[in-house]
XYZ file of N, CA and C in Angstrom:
810
model
N 25.120 -8.273 7.185
C 23.725 -8.210 7.630
C 22.856 -9.035 6.675
N 22.257 -10.119 7.184
C 21.468 -11.002 6.332
C 20.079 -10.428 6.089
N 19.443 -10.951 5.030
C 18.086 -10.522 4.715
C 17.123 -10.879 5.848
N 17.311 -12.045 6.443
C 16.444 -12.466 7.555
C 16.565 -11.513 8.734
N 17.786 -11.077 9.050
C 17.963 -10.150 10.162
C 17.355 -8.797 9.840
N 17.505 -8.354 8.600
C 16.890 -7.086 8.187
C 15.376 -7.149 8.338
N 14.801 -8.320 7.974
C 13.357 -8.497 8.121
C 12.947 -8.452 9.591
N 13.718 -9.125 10.460
C 13.400 -9.115 11.894
C 13.506 -7.704 12.464
N 14.547 -6.984 12.074
C 14.713 -5.617 12.570
C 13.562 -4.725 12.104
N 13.174 -4.874 10.846
C 12.059 -4.083 10.322
C 10.767 -4.409 11.060
N 10.582 -5.692 11.393
C 9.374 -6.114 12.111
C 9.315 -5.497 13.504
N 10.467 -5.428 14.169
C 10.512 -4.827 15.505
C 10.139 -3.349 15.438
N 10.692 -2.637 14.469
C 10.376 -1.211 14.327
C 8.905 -1.027 13.967
N 8.392 -1.882 13.084
C 6.982 -1.789 12.704
C 6.081 -2.023 13.912
N 6.425 -3.021 14.738
C 5.636 -3.312 15.947
C 5.647 -2.122 16.886
N 6.796 -1.483 17.028
C 6.904 -0.299 17.895
C 5.971 0.809 17.411
N 5.940 1.044 16.115
C 5.097 2.109 15.575
C 3.614 1.749 15.635
N 3.291 0.483 15.414
C 1.897 0.063 15.494
C 1.384 0.139 16.928
N 2.228 -0.242 17.886
C 1.840 -0.147 19.296
C 1.534 1.293 19.675
N 2.391 2.189 19.234
C 2.161 3.610 19.516
C 0.883 4.108 18.854
N 0.619 3.620 17.636
C -0.576 4.038 16.913
C -1.845 3.610 17.650
N -1.880 2.359 18.114
C -3.081 1.859 18.779
C -3.258 2.468 20.173
N -2.183 2.946 20.764
C -2.301 3.624 22.051
C -2.829 5.047 21.897
N -2.745 5.568 20.681
C -3.258 6.917 20.410
C -4.259 6.802 19.260
N -5.443 6.251 19.507
C -6.416 6.017 18.421
C -6.912 7.299 17.771
N -6.693 8.448 18.443
C -7.119 9.714 17.848
C -6.456 9.947 16.493
N -5.264 9.389 16.325
C -4.562 9.552 15.046
C -5.377 8.963 13.905
N -5.910 7.762 14.110
C -6.722 7.123 13.081
C -8.043 7.854 12.904
N -8.651 8.263 14.016
C -9.946 8.939 13.947
C -9.837 10.225 13.141
N -8.834 11.040 13.449
C -8.678 12.296 12.728
C -8.244 12.072 11.281
N -7.550 10.962 11.024
C -7.159 10.652 9.652
C -8.374 10.301 8.794
N -9.460 9.878 9.455
C -10.679 9.530 8.731
C -11.556 10.739 8.425
N -11.395 11.820 9.181
C -12.298 12.960 9.047
C -12.242 13.549 7.645
N -11.023 13.817 7.151
C -10.902 14.466 5.845
C -11.484 13.632 4.704
N -11.118 12.336 4.564
C -11.712 11.575 3.455
C -13.219 11.422 3.550
N -13.753 11.272 4.771
C -15.209 11.184 4.904
C -15.868 12.492 4.473
N -15.251 13.615 4.832
C -15.770 14.912 4.387
C -15.743 15.019 2.867
N -14.657 14.544 2.254
C -14.579 14.580 0.794
C -15.671 13.731 0.162
N -15.924 12.560 0.737
C -16.977 11.692 0.210
C -18.322 12.410 0.224
N -18.658 12.992 1.361
C -19.951 13.655 1.504
C -20.045 14.893 0.610
N -19.001 15.729 0.634
C -19.036 16.965 -0.147
C -19.109 16.699 -1.643
N -18.225 15.843 -2.132
C -18.210 15.576 -3.572
C -19.445 14.810 -4.014
N -19.942 13.903 -3.176
C -21.095 13.094 -3.564
C -22.362 13.927 -3.666
N -22.590 14.775 -2.669
C -23.880 15.456 -2.596
C -23.851 16.911 -3.057
N -22.663 17.488 -3.209
C -22.583 18.861 -3.701
C -22.214 18.888 -5.179
N -21.161 18.130 -5.546
C -20.727 18.133 -6.939
C -21.409 17.056 -7.768
N -21.882 16.005 -7.127
C -22.601 14.974 -7.860
C -23.841 15.550 -8.519
N -23.993 15.294 -9.814
C -25.114 15.853 -10.556
C -24.753 17.107 -11.315
N -23.574 17.668 -11.052
C -23.145 18.870 -11.777
C -21.918 18.618 -12.644
N -21.290 17.458 -12.488
C -20.116 17.107 -13.278
C -20.507 16.054 -14.294
N -20.289 16.363 -15.560
C -20.674 15.460 -16.646
C -19.607 14.392 -16.850
N -20.063 13.147 -16.960
C -19.174 12.023 -17.219
C -19.447 11.467 -18.604
N -18.408 11.057 -19.340
C -18.625 10.433 -20.643
C -19.477 9.176 -20.506
N -20.575 9.111 -21.234
C -21.445 7.939 -21.194
C -22.489 7.958 -20.107
N -22.412 8.925 -19.171
C -23.383 8.957 -18.072
C -23.976 10.339 -17.856
N -23.439 11.352 -18.503
C -23.956 12.702 -18.318
C -23.747 13.189 -16.897
N -24.783 13.840 -16.352
C -24.687 14.391 -14.998
C -25.449 13.536 -13.978
N -25.530 12.257 -14.224
C -26.199 11.328 -13.300
C -25.436 11.312 -11.968
N -26.101 11.748 -10.890
C -25.442 11.856 -9.588
C -24.987 10.503 -9.065
N -25.786 9.454 -9.230
C -25.412 8.134 -8.729
C -24.192 7.584 -9.472
N -24.129 7.839 -10.785
C -22.966 7.399 -11.565
C -21.712 8.139 -11.101
N -21.865 9.422 -10.762
C -20.694 10.171 -10.320
C -20.199 9.675 -8.963
N -21.107 9.275 -8.082
C -20.686 8.762 -6.781
C -19.809 7.521 -6.959
N -20.200 6.632 -7.863
C -19.383 5.444 -8.093
C -18.062 5.812 -8.765
N -18.126 6.755 -9.688
C -16.912 7.222 -10.367
C -15.957 7.861 -9.374
N -16.511 8.574 -8.409
C -15.724 9.346 -7.453
C -14.913 8.490 -6.495
N -15.467 7.357 -6.055
C -14.912 6.687 -4.893
C -13.475 6.197 -5.087
N -13.136 5.715 -6.272
C -11.754 5.283 -6.487
C -10.796 6.454 -6.304
N -11.215 7.652 -6.720
C -10.389 8.837 -6.516
C -10.229 9.190 -5.048
N -11.305 9.073 -4.280
C -11.222 9.342 -2.838
C -10.326 8.309 -2.151
N -10.462 7.050 -2.543
C -9.605 6.009 -1.969
C -8.132 6.313 -2.247
N -7.834 6.667 -3.506
C -6.445 6.941 -3.873
C -5.919 8.166 -3.134
N -6.747 9.182 -3.014
C -6.332 10.381 -2.280
C -6.032 10.031 -0.827
N -6.853 9.195 -0.230
C -6.677 8.827 1.173
C -5.372 8.077 1.400
N -5.086 7.087 0.549
C -3.872 6.290 0.767
C -2.605 7.104 0.500
N -2.670 8.044 -0.436
C -1.465 8.831 -0.728
C -1.267 9.964 0.268
N -2.337 10.475 0.846
C -2.202 11.546 1.827
C -1.618 11.022 3.139
N -1.525 9.694 3.285
C -0.830 9.129 4.438
C 0.652 9.467 4.410
N 1.118 9.934 3.246
C 2.510 10.370 3.108
C 2.877 11.401 4.160
N 1.956 12.318 4.438
C 2.231 13.371 5.421
C 2.491 12.781 6.794
N 1.751 11.726 7.156
C 1.974 11.084 8.445
C 3.362 10.474 8.547
N 3.823 9.876 7.454
C 5.180 9.316 7.440
C 6.209 10.422 7.616
N 6.008 11.530 6.913
C 6.951 12.648 7.008
C 7.042 13.161 8.432
N 5.898 13.399 9.044
C 5.866 13.960 10.391
C 6.449 12.981 11.406
N 6.066 11.706 11.297
C 6.549 10.710 12.249
C 8.067 10.571 12.237
N 8.637 10.530 11.061
C 10.094 10.390 10.962
C 10.785 11.663 11.410
N 10.213 12.829 11.063
C 10.800 14.100 11.508
C 10.772 14.197 13.033
N 9.695 13.729 13.671
C 9.617 13.743 15.135
C 10.676 12.824 15.745
N 10.834 11.639 15.168
C 11.841 10.707 15.684
C 13.240 11.305 15.552
N 13.484 12.002 14.455
C 14.789 12.643 14.273
C 14.999 13.730 15.318
N 13.955 14.537 15.541
C 14.073 15.663 16.464
C 14.225 15.193 17.911
N 13.528 14.124 18.290
C 13.577 13.628 19.672
C 14.790 12.759 19.963
N 15.560 12.430 18.933
C 16.752 11.630 19.147
C 16.524 10.136 19.158
N 15.296 9.715 18.803
C 15.015 8.278 18.793
C 15.849 7.583 17.724
N 16.062 8.274 16.609
C 16.880 7.711 15.545
C 18.297 7.444 16.054
N 18.801 8.352 16.911
C 20.139 8.158 17.473
C 20.199 6.896 18.336
N 19.096 6.598 19.024
C 19.063 5.377 19.840
C 19.109 4.132 18.955
N 18.373 4.191 17.836
C 18.410 3.072 16.900
C 19.815 2.879 16.335
N 20.518 3.990 16.143
C 21.879 3.920 15.592
C 22.801 3.112 16.499
N 22.547 3.196 17.796
C 23.428 2.516 18.752
C 23.179 1.013 18.801
N 22.112 0.556 18.137
C 21.779 -0.864 18.166
C 22.368 -1.582 16.952
N 22.696 -2.857 17.085
C 23.223 -3.628 15.944
C 22.090 -4.064 15.019
N 21.572 -3.122 14.243
C 20.441 -3.405 13.374
C 20.684 -2.837 11.983
N 19.976 -3.362 11.026
C 20.097 -2.891 9.644
C 19.657 -1.442 9.559
N 20.417 -0.615 8.864
C 20.086 0.806 8.776
C 18.729 1.028 8.104
N 18.472 0.289 7.020
C 17.203 0.486 6.312
C 15.995 -0.010 7.068
N 16.202 -0.797 8.143
C 15.087 -1.388 8.881
C 14.236 -0.329 9.567
N 14.854 0.758 10.004
C 14.099 1.818 10.689
C 13.038 2.396 9.763
N 13.431 2.679 8.530
C 12.499 3.264 7.562
C 11.512 2.221 7.044
N 11.996 1.006 6.801
C 11.102 -0.045 6.315
C 10.023 -0.361 7.334
N 10.418 -0.454 8.609
C 9.442 -0.711 9.661
C 8.420 0.398 9.782
N 8.891 1.635 9.672
C 7.981 2.777 9.756
C 6.983 2.775 8.602
N 7.462 2.560 7.381
C 6.560 2.594 6.233
C 5.575 1.428 6.263
N 6.008 0.274 6.790
C 5.082 -0.857 6.884
C 3.983 -0.571 7.908
N 4.349 0.032 9.026
C 3.345 0.393 10.027
C 2.346 1.394 9.448
N 2.846 2.343 8.664
C 1.953 3.304 8.022
C 1.023 2.613 7.034
N 1.529 1.572 6.368
C 0.694 0.818 5.430
C -0.457 0.129 6.156
N -0.174 -0.441 7.330
C -1.239 -1.096 8.115
C -2.290 -0.069 8.528
N -1.845 1.094 8.976
C -2.784 2.135 9.365
C -3.623 2.577 8.174
N -2.985 2.725 7.017
C -3.706 3.130 5.815
C -4.742 2.091 5.416
N -4.399 0.808 5.547
C -5.346 -0.254 5.202
C -6.579 -0.213 6.108
N -6.377 0.055 7.396
C -7.512 0.165 8.321
C -8.409 1.345 7.954
N -7.790 2.472 7.628
C -8.556 3.655 7.239
C -9.327 3.389 5.948
N -8.675 2.711 5.001
C -9.327 2.403 3.723
C -10.525 1.488 3.931
N -10.409 0.533 4.852
C -11.522 -0.368 5.143
C -12.723 0.410 5.677
N -12.482 1.285 6.640
C -13.582 2.079 7.201
C -14.184 2.993 6.136
N -13.331 3.589 5.311
C -13.817 4.488 4.272
C -14.669 3.742 3.251
N -14.299 2.506 2.938
C -15.095 1.713 2.008
C -16.484 1.435 2.576
N -16.558 1.203 3.882
C -17.862 0.985 4.519
C -18.704 2.249 4.450
N -18.071 3.411 4.701
C -18.789 4.691 4.586
C -19.284 4.886 3.156
N -18.458 4.524 2.172
C -18.828 4.694 0.769
C -20.070 3.888 0.409
N -20.217 2.724 1.024
C -21.403 1.906 0.750
C -22.683 2.637 1.144
N -22.602 3.459 2.187
C -23.785 4.184 2.651
C -24.181 5.328 1.724
N -23.253 5.809 0.894
C -23.598 6.900 -0.024
C -23.890 6.378 -1.426
N -23.939 5.059 -1.580
C -24.355 4.504 -2.862
C -23.279 3.836 -3.682
N -22.058 3.779 -3.174
C -20.989 3.118 -3.936
C -21.172 1.608 -3.856
N -20.905 0.920 -4.964
C -21.007 -0.531 -5.002
C -19.854 -1.125 -5.805
N -19.430 -2.315 -5.420
C -18.462 -3.087 -6.208
C -19.269 -3.954 -7.162
N -19.055 -3.788 -8.456
C -19.878 -4.456 -9.458
C -19.117 -5.520 -10.242
N -17.901 -5.805 -9.802
C -17.134 -6.902 -10.396
C -16.911 -7.968 -9.329
N -16.119 -8.975 -9.639
C -15.898 -10.075 -8.718
C -15.035 -9.690 -7.527
N -15.004 -10.582 -6.549
C -14.243 -10.345 -5.327
C -12.756 -10.214 -5.624
N -12.235 -11.082 -6.488
C -10.808 -11.038 -6.802
C -10.431 -9.727 -7.482
N -11.297 -9.248 -8.366
C -11.036 -7.956 -9.012
C -11.018 -6.836 -7.980
N -11.960 -6.887 -7.043
C -12.017 -5.854 -6.002
C -10.764 -5.894 -5.132
N -10.318 -7.103 -4.764
C -9.094 -7.239 -3.965
C -7.904 -6.680 -4.731
N -7.848 -6.948 -6.032
C -6.762 -6.415 -6.857
C -6.813 -4.891 -6.893
N -8.021 -4.332 -6.973
C -8.162 -2.879 -6.967
C -7.648 -2.261 -5.680
N -8.051 -2.825 -4.549
C -7.560 -2.318 -3.266
C -6.048 -2.553 -3.126
N -5.560 -3.665 -3.688
C -4.128 -3.933 -3.635
C -3.319 -2.877 -4.367
N -3.789 -2.464 -5.540
C -3.089 -1.414 -6.286
C -3.132 -0.084 -5.542
N -4.252 0.202 -4.902
C -4.357 1.441 -4.121
C -3.364 1.434 -2.955
N -3.296 0.315 -2.240
C -2.388 0.241 -1.098
C -0.931 0.251 -1.545
N -0.654 -0.357 -2.694
C 0.723 -0.338 -3.198
C 1.145 1.090 -3.537
N 0.234 1.856 -4.151
C 0.550 3.262 -4.435
C 0.758 4.026 -3.131
N -0.107 3.772 -2.137
C 0.057 4.445 -0.851
C 1.381 4.098 -0.206
N 1.771 2.820 -0.287
C 3.052 2.407 0.282
C 4.214 3.087 -0.445
N 4.118 3.169 -1.765
C 5.166 3.839 -2.542
C 5.316 5.293 -2.111
N 4.193 5.953 -1.886
C 4.245 7.367 -1.512
C 4.780 7.572 -0.098
N 4.643 6.560 0.771
C 5.206 6.727 2.113
C 6.727 6.824 2.061
N 7.340 6.254 1.031
C 8.781 6.397 0.887
C 9.156 7.819 0.481
N 8.275 8.461 -0.287
C 8.485 9.888 -0.560
C 8.370 10.661 0.746
N 7.374 10.300 1.558
C 7.207 10.944 2.858
C 8.399 10.719 3.763
N 8.963 9.514 3.717
C 10.146 9.231 4.542
C 11.310 10.133 4.141
N 11.503 10.315 2.844
C 12.590 11.175 2.373
C 12.363 12.620 2.807
N 11.106 13.074 2.737
C 10.794 14.446 3.173
C 11.059 14.589 4.664
N 10.617 13.604 5.463
C 10.822 13.666 6.911
C 12.281 13.709 7.303
N 13.130 13.053 6.522
C 14.562 13.062 6.796
C 15.243 14.345 6.313
N 14.556 15.074 5.435
C 15.181 16.238 4.795
C 14.844 17.560 5.464
N 13.830 17.570 6.347
C 13.434 18.824 6.988
C 13.913 18.830 8.440
N 13.856 19.999 9.061
C 14.391 20.144 10.410
C 13.357 19.956 11.510
N 12.097 20.192 11.198
C 11.070 20.128 12.238
C 9.844 19.368 11.751
N 9.044 18.791 12.661
C 7.794 18.143 12.264
C 6.824 19.108 11.591
N 6.851 20.398 12.006
C 5.968 21.388 11.390
C 6.279 21.536 9.905
N 7.561 21.578 9.581
C 7.957 21.671 8.176
C 7.580 20.406 7.421
N 7.658 19.273 8.105
C 7.295 18.006 7.472
C 5.807 17.964 7.137
N 4.983 18.576 7.984
C 3.540 18.610 7.722
C 3.245 19.321 6.409
N 3.854 20.480 6.222
C 3.639 21.233 4.985
C 4.292 20.538 3.797
N 5.535 20.089 3.999
C 6.251 19.444 2.911
C 5.622 18.142 2.468
N 4.915 17.484 3.378
C 4.294 16.213 3.037
C 2.984 16.344 2.294
N 2.398 17.549 2.275
C 1.085 17.732 1.653
C 1.071 18.671 0.452
N 1.967 19.655 0.443
C 1.849 20.732 -0.534
C 1.904 20.225 -1.971
N 2.680 19.190 -2.228
C 2.811 18.675 -3.587
C 1.727 17.641 -3.924
N 1.043 17.127 -2.895
C 0.034 16.104 -3.137
C -1.264 16.657 -3.712
N -1.613 17.880 -3.334
C -2.873 18.443 -3.825
C -2.895 18.591 -5.344
N -1.885 19.216 -5.961
C -1.922 19.271 -7.430
C -1.836 17.896 -8.073
N -1.082 16.973 -7.450
C -0.985 15.625 -8.009
C -2.348 14.944 -8.014
N -3.109 15.120 -6.941
C -4.416 14.470 -6.831
C -5.457 15.120 -7.732
N -5.442 16.445 -7.819
C -6.501 17.128 -8.548
C -6.216 17.252 -10.040
N -4.932 17.221 -10.442
C -4.636 17.185 -11.886
C -4.513 15.714 -12.268
N -5.605 15.028 -12.191
C -5.684 13.600 -12.477
C -7.129 13.286 -12.845
N -7.402 12.009 -13.089
C -8.775 11.618 -13.426
C -9.536 11.198 -12.172
N -9.042 11.592 -10.999
C -9.681 11.175 -9.749
C -11.084 11.746 -9.598
N -11.274 13.005 -9.971
C -12.543 13.679 -9.710
C -13.277 14.111 -10.973
N -12.547 14.357 -12.045
C -13.168 14.701 -13.331
C -12.396 14.013 -14.441
N -13.035 13.693 -15.563
C -12.302 13.102 -16.690
C -11.265 14.085 -17.236
N -10.170 13.562 -17.754
C -9.108 14.439 -18.259
C -9.572 15.285 -19.437
N -10.543 14.787 -20.218
C -11.025 15.561 -21.362
C -11.794 16.810 -20.944
N -12.193 16.897 -19.681
C -12.853 18.105 -19.181
C -11.858 19.182 -18.770
N -10.564 18.857 -18.782
C -9.538 19.798 -18.332
C -9.017 20.633 -19.494
N -8.370 21.770 -19.192
C -7.696 22.541 -20.243
C -6.664 21.671 -20.956
N -6.456 21.927 -22.224
C -5.558 21.091 -23.026
C -4.149 21.035 -22.454
N -3.718 22.091 -21.775
C -2.377 22.110 -21.189
C -2.230 21.099 -20.063
N -3.323 20.854 -19.339
C -3.265 19.960 -18.180
C -3.555 18.503 -18.537
N -4.152 18.263 -19.678
C -4.546 16.897 -20.020
C -3.377 15.914 -20.054
N -2.233 16.231 -20.700
C -1.117 15.269 -20.689
C -0.598 14.991 -19.282
N -0.609 16.021 -18.422
C -0.153 15.819 -17.041
C -1.065 14.831 -16.335
N -2.375 15.024 -16.495
C -3.340 14.128 -15.855
C -3.227 12.713 -16.406
N -3.005 12.591 -17.690
C -3.000 11.268 -18.328
C -1.748 10.453 -17.990
N -0.634 11.127 -17.708
C 0.609 10.422 -17.369
C 0.909 10.467 -15.866
N -0.058 10.870 -15.109
C 0.064 10.959 -13.663
C -0.087 9.558 -13.053
N 0.831 9.092 -12.222
C 0.667 7.769 -11.604
C -0.620 7.659 -10.788
N -1.057 8.769 -10.251
C -2.317 8.820 -9.512
C -3.475 8.415 -10.425
N -3.465 8.948 -11.663
C -4.540 8.662 -12.618
C -4.586 7.189 -12.983
N -3.409 6.598 -13.229
C -3.375 5.182 -13.612
C -3.978 4.307 -12.520
N -3.634 4.588 -11.272
C -4.148 3.777 -10.163
C -5.647 3.981 -9.984
N -6.088 5.224 -10.082
C -7.523 5.502 -9.941
C -8.320 4.792 -11.024
N -7.868 4.901 -12.265
C -8.607 4.282 -13.369
C -8.575 2.762 -13.262
N -7.436 2.206 -12.830
C -7.348 0.756 -12.654
C -8.328 0.288 -11.574
N -8.364 0.989 -10.442
C -9.293 0.620 -9.367
C -10.735 0.779 -9.820
N -11.000 1.847 -10.523
C -12.358 2.094 -11.030
C -12.802 0.957 -11.946
N -11.907 0.510 -12.801
C -12.208 -0.586 -13.719
C -12.412 -1.886 -12.960
N -11.534 -2.166 -11.989
C -11.633 -3.413 -11.235
C -12.853 -3.448 -10.322
N -13.294 -2.295 -9.855
C -14.511 -2.230 -9.040
C -15.777 -2.265 -9.893
N -15.635 -2.077 -11.209
C -16.803 -2.010 -12.086
C -17.521 -0.683 -11.996
N -16.770 0.400 -11.743
C -17.368 1.718 -11.534
C -17.199 2.666 -12.718
N -16.775 2.154 -13.872
C -16.652 3.014 -15.048
C -18.041 3.306 -15.610
N -18.293 4.533 -16.070
C -19.596 4.844 -16.671
C -19.852 3.983 -17.902
N -21.096 3.698 -18.223
C -21.410 2.880 -19.408
C -20.840 3.524 -20.677
N -20.183 2.724 -21.482
C -19.645 3.239 -22.736
C -18.403 4.085 -22.582
N -17.794 4.099 -21.395
C -16.604 4.919 -21.185
C -15.444 4.419 -22.029
N -14.733 5.340 -22.662
C -13.529 5.013 -23.416
C -12.382 5.855 -22.886
N -11.321 5.191 -22.466
C -10.169 5.896 -21.917
C -9.450 6.668 -23.015
N -8.828 7.790 -22.666
C -8.024 8.536 -23.647
C -6.958 7.641 -24.267
N -6.593 7.948 -25.495
C -5.672 7.106 -26.244
C -4.221 7.384 -25.851
N -3.899 7.110 -24.596
C -2.522 7.196 -24.102
C -2.238 5.902 -23.349
N -0.983 5.430 -23.393
C -0.667 4.103 -22.866
C -1.045 3.906 -21.404
N -0.735 4.833 -20.483
C -1.063 4.564 -19.070
C -2.553 4.375 -18.824
N -3.401 5.092 -19.558
C -4.833 4.974 -19.316
C -5.477 3.886 -20.159
N -4.769 3.418 -21.177
C -5.235 2.251 -21.909
C -4.858 0.958 -21.188
N -3.807 1.028 -20.370
C -3.337 -0.136 -19.604
C -3.154 0.281 -18.136
N -4.215 0.705 -17.481
C -4.054 1.344 -16.169
C -3.512 0.428 -15.077
N -3.911 -0.847 -15.051
C -3.433 -1.738 -13.989
C -1.923 -1.953 -14.097
N -1.448 -2.223 -15.312
C -0.012 -2.423 -15.505
C 0.746 -1.128 -15.241
N 0.212 -0.014 -15.730
C 0.870 1.280 -15.511
C 0.941 1.605 -14.030
N -0.144 1.336 -13.301
C -0.157 1.598 -11.863
C 0.903 0.769 -11.151
N 0.978 -0.507 -11.498
C 1.966 -1.398 -10.879
C 3.389 -0.912 -11.157
N 3.658 -0.556 -12.411
C 5.009 -0.109 -12.779
C 5.360 1.212 -12.105
N 4.399 2.161 -12.069
C 4.641 3.439 -11.404
C 4.976 3.214 -9.927
N 4.175 2.396 -9.255
C 4.371 2.188 -7.814
C 5.717 1.531 -7.525
N 6.061 0.507 -8.299
C 7.338 -0.169 -8.082
C 8.512 0.771 -8.360
N 8.390 1.584 -9.399
C 9.462 2.536 -9.723
C 9.641 3.556 -8.604
N 8.521 4.047 -8.057
C 8.598 5.025 -6.966
C 9.250 4.394 -5.734
N 8.876 3.143 -5.422
C 9.466 2.464 -4.261
C 10.975 2.316 -4.444
N 11.395 1.839 -5.592
C 12.827 1.614 -5.831
C 13.603 2.923 -5.722
N 13.111 3.961 -6.387
C 13.845 5.230 -6.417
C 13.874 5.890 -5.045
N 12.701 6.038 -4.428
C 12.644 6.811 -3.187
C 13.105 6.002 -1.973
N 12.997 4.685 -2.004
C 13.584 3.918 -0.914
C 15.102 4.052 -0.950
N 15.667 3.985 -2.136
C 17.118 4.147 -2.270
C 17.562 5.514 -1.759
N 16.849 6.560 -2.159
C 17.205 7.918 -1.742
C 17.009 8.100 -0.232
N 15.906 7.539 0.301
C 15.615 7.716 1.729
C 16.646 6.985 2.591
N 16.982 5.744 2.230
C 17.964 4.995 3.010
C 19.329 5.681 2.936
N 19.688 6.192 1.758
C 20.955 6.920 1.638
C 20.947 8.173 2.500
N 19.827 8.888 2.502
C 19.715 10.089 3.334
C 19.787 9.730 4.815
N 19.161 8.624 5.183
C 19.189 8.187 6.582
C 20.614 7.856 7.029
N 21.353 7.168 6.171
C 22.734 6.806 6.509
C 23.589 8.048 6.699
N 23.383 9.055 5.832
C 24.156 10.285 5.951
C 23.747 11.059 7.206
N 22.437 11.062 7.497
C 21.958 11.812 8.660
C 22.415 11.178 9.958
N 22.636 9.889 9.960
C 23.011 9.199 11.201
C 24.489 8.821 11.229
N 25.243 9.393 10.275
C 26.673 9.062 10.225
C 27.422 9.782 11.345
């Protein structure tokens, strides 16, 4: 099986999933509800009550600080969609149909995760427009902003491989829904997405500082120019070098979980 054929097979599967997505636009609409609610709730309820280093309780500063965390939460929560989609395909026997075709085994999962990445990018675009209405601004150059969004999407893509493994490991789509989200909430909230790590209990600070979620959020925040004036990152390597740490975390997650997911798929379809 050549690399070119694997790419073609993955493209066919991705097209199939994208076609289904656009035929059911409610999926995208409902995927936007939660992040938009988070933007509004955190901006206008918690903004002004959470102290930031160098900015105090300035509500406008917190809105800019917040948005990278909301973006990261949105792209990683797409993991649940990957889990459910693959679990449904397994349950309905669609995976068995793919097995009967002369196609690369990994193409089914690669195509699915790529389609999820496209959907996530569309949601992120709409969410960024909503963020502009609540006061968020990009204060660095265009290339820096593109790099920030690129790191966010790369993290989201990496997490879809975790979702793929979960979807292959459970028996029903209902189980995939819970399994795809239950571990994401502590990962997102024990990070620097919504509050600085120094505001957390000492036991949680190392977890937040070495969290791949934190590295990506801080890197995006820096590239967007949304760090509070005079902000100094904690003296730990991932937060001192957030862009590099984010890139390394995402690539490591892709390598590990793609390998595990493809192996699980081969065993499940053997």
